[in-house]
CSV table of C-alpha atoms in Angstrom, one decimal:
chain,number,residue,atom,x,y,z
A,578,MET,CA,-13.2,-11.5,-2.3
A,579,ASN,CA,-10.5,-11.6,0.4
A,580,ILE,CA,-6.9,-11.4,-0.5
A,581,THR,CA,-3.6,-11.3,1.5
A,582,ILE,CA,-1.2,-8.5,0.7
A,583,SER,CA,2.1,-7.3,2.1
A,584,VAL,CA,4.3,-4.3,1.2
A,585,LYS,CA,8.1,-4.6,1.3
A,586,GLN,CA,11.1,-2.4,0.4
A,587,LEU,CA,14.4,-3.5,-0.8
A,588,GLY,CA,17.2,-3.1,1.8
A,589,LYS,CA,14.8,-3.2,4.7
A,590,LYS,CA,14.7,-6.1,7.2
A,591,HIS,CA,11.0,-5.8,8.1
A,592,PRO,CA,8.1,-5.3,5.7
A,593,ILE,CA,6.5,-1.9,5.6
A,594,LEU,CA,3.1,-3.6,5.9
A,595,GLN,CA,2.8,-7.1,7.3
A,596,GLU,CA,0.5,-9.6,5.7
A,597,THR,CA,-2.9,-8.0,5.7
A,598,ILE,CA,-6.2,-9.4,4.5
A,599,ILE,CA,-8.4,-7.0,2.6
A,600,SER,CA,-11.7,-7.4,0.8
A,601,LEU,CA,-12.1,-6.3,-2.8
A,602,ASP,CA,-15.3,-5.4,-4.6
A,603,ASN,CA,-15.1,-7.6,-7.6
A,604,THR,CA,-17.5,-10.0,-9.3
A,605,THR,CA,-15.0,-12.3,-11.0
A,606,SER,CA,-11.9,-14.0,-9.6
A,607,ILE,CA,-9.9,-13.5,-12.8
A,608,LEU,CA,-8.7,-9.9,-13.2
A,609,SER,CA,-6.1,-8.1,-15.3
A,610,VAL,CA,-3.3,-6.4,-13.3
A,611,ARG,CA,-4.7,-3.0,-14.3
A,612,ASN,CA,-8.1,-3.9,-12.9
A,613,PHE,CA,-6.5,-5.4,-9.8
A,614,LEU,CA,-4.5,-2.2,-9.2
A,615,GLU,CA,-7.6,0.0,-9.6
A,616,LEU,CA,-9.5,-2.1,-7.0
A,617,ILE,CA,-6.6,-1.9,-4.5
A,618,VAL,CA,-6.3,1.8,-4.9
A,619,LYS,CA,-10.1,2.3,-4.6
A,620,HIS,CA,-10.0,0.2,-1.4
A,621,GLN,CA,-7.1,2.2,0.1
A,622,VAL,CA,-8.7,5.6,-0.8
A,623,GLU,CA,-12.0,4.6,0.8
A,624,LEU,CA,-10.1,3.5,3.9
A,625,PHE,CA,-8.3,6.8,3.9
A,626,HIS,CA,-11.5,8.8,3.6
A,627,SER,CA,-13.1,6.8,6.4
A,628,ALA,CA,-10.2,7.5,8.8
A,629,SER,CA,-10.8,10.1,11.5
A,630,PHE,CA,-9.0,13.5,11.2
A,631,GLU,CA,-7.5,15.3,14.2
A,632,TRP,CA,-8.5,18.9,14.5
A,633,GLU,CA,-7.1,19.6,18.0
A,634,ASP,CA,-3.7,21.1,18.6
A,635,GLU,CA,-2.8,18.3,21.0
A,636,ASP,CA,-3.3,14.7,19.9
A,637,THR,CA,-4.5,12.8,23.0
A,638,ILE,CA,-6.1,9.8,21.3
A,639,HIS,CA,-3.1,8.4,19.4
A,640,LEU,CA,-0.5,8.7,22.1
A,641,PRO,CA,1.3,5.4,22.4
A,642,LYS,CA,1.4,3.4,25.5
A,643,GLU,CA,4.6,3.1,27.5
A,644,ASN,CA,5.4,-0.4,26.2
A,645,TYR,CA,4.6,0.5,22.6
A,646,LEU,CA,7.1,3.3,22.2
A,647,PRO,CA,10.3,1.1,22.2
A,648,ILE,CA,8.7,-1.0,19.4
A,649,LEU,CA,8.1,2.2,17.4
A,650,THR,CA,11.7,3.5,17.9
A,651,ASP,CA,13.2,0.1,17.1
A,652,THR,CA,11.6,0.1,13.7
A,653,GLY,CA,13.0,3.6,12.9
A,654,LYS,CA,9.7,5.4,12.4
A,655,VAL,CA,7.4,6.7,15.1
A,656,GLY,CA,3.9,7.4,13.9
A,657,PHE,CA,0.8,7.8,15.9
A,658,GLY,CA,-1.8,7.0,13.3
A,659,ALA,CA,-3.2,10.5,13.0
A,660,ILE,CA,-3.9,12.0,9.6
A,661,TYR,CA,-3.3,15.7,9.3
A,662,ASN,CA,-4.0,16.1,5.6
A,663,HIS,CA,-7.6,17.0,5.3
A,664,ASN,CA,-7.9,17.0,1.5
A,665,LYS,CA,-10.0,14.4,-0.2
A,666,VAL,CA,-8.3,12.1,-2.6
A,667,ASN,CA,-9.6,11.8,-6.2
A,668,ILE,CA,-9.9,8.0,-6.8
A,669,VAL,CA,-9.4,8.3,-10.6
A,670,THR,CA,-6.2,10.3,-10.3
A,671,ALA,CA,-4.9,8.0,-7.6
A,672,GLN,CA,-5.6,5.0,-9.9
A,673,GLU,CA,-3.8,6.6,-12.8
A,674,ASN,CA,-0.8,7.4,-10.6
A,675,ALA,CA,-0.6,3.8,-9.4
A,676,ILE,CA,-0.8,2.5,-12.9
A,677,LEU,CA,1.8,5.0,-14.2
A,678,ALA,CA,4.2,4.1,-11.2
A,679,PHE,CA,3.8,0.4,-12.1
A,680,GLU,CA,4.6,1.1,-15.8
A,681,ASP,CA,7.6,3.2,-14.7
A,682,GLY,CA,9.0,0.4,-12.5
A,683,LEU,CA,8.7,2.1,-9.2
A,684,TYR,CA,7.3,-1.0,-7.6
A,685,ALA,CA,7.0,-4.7,-8.5
A,686,ILE,CA,4.1,-7.0,-7.8
A,687,PHE,CA,4.4,-10.7,-7.0
A,688,TYR,CA,1.5,-13.1,-7.0
A,689,GLY,CA,2.8,-16.0,-4.9
A,690,ASP,CA,6.3,-16.6,-6.5
A,691,ASP,CA,5.4,-15.2,-9.9
A,692,GLN,CA,6.2,-11.6,-10.8
A,693,LEU,CA,3.4,-9.7,-12.6
A,694,GLU,CA,5.1,-7.7,-15.4
A,695,THR,CA,2.4,-6.2,-17.6
A,696,LEU,CA,-0.9,-4.5,-17.0
A,697,THR,CA,-2.7,-6.9,-19.4
A,698,GLU,CA,-1.5,-10.0,-17.5
A,699,GLU,CA,-4.4,-11.9,-15.9
A,700,ILE,CA,-4.3,-13.3,-12.4
A,701,ASP,CA,-6.7,-15.8,-10.8
A,702,LEU,CA,-7.5,-14.6,-7.2
A,703,SER,CA,-9.3,-17.8,-6.4
A,704,GLN,CA,-5.9,-19.5,-6.0
A,705,ASN,CA,-5.5,-17.6,-2.7
A,706,LYS,CA,-1.8,-16.8,-3.2
A,707,SER,CA,-0.4,-13.9,-1.2
A,708,ILE,CA,0.3,-10.7,-3.1
A,709,THR,CA,3.5,-8.8,-2.4
A,710,PHE,CA,4.2,-5.2,-3.4
A,711,ILE,CA,7.9,-4.4,-3.4
A,712,ARG,CA,8.8,-0.7,-3.5
A,713,LEU,CA,11.9,-0.3,-5.5
A,714,THR,CA,14.5,2.3,-4.7
A,715,PHE,CA,17.1,3.5,-7.1
A,716,LEU,CA,20.7,4.2,-6.5
A,717,ALA,CA,21.9,7.8,-6.7
A,718,GLY,CA,25.4,8.8,-7.4
A,719,SER,CA,27.7,10.6,-9.7
A,720,TYR,CA,29.8,9.7,-12.6
A,721,TRP,CA,33.1,11.1,-11.3
């Protein structure tokens, strides 16, 4: 089933990840939030494992074109798409971390305009609403 997701962060003008269509391996269109998160994490881990690794000292493949570099510097982050961490990710551990982070309130999930608040809440993916993950940042300060 194809779904549309985007990732945003509070205080940022532009989303971290624009609306992207991904395909999930599920048999039913009604899922709990826990199962949905597990499917998303599984998809992302498989995508990470299929990405190519760079073993050379000089990265010649991912060098940006001349017209692309100003776009990267305007966003405040210049990345060339290379992955330098060669460790394999454990899917079960990654799924547990994502669920724990959701329970701890490190990110929020919106299905259309509705916020998903519990892991047992069910969502109907056949409605084709966009799904938005919002990474929450906390204020740091002192009590002086």
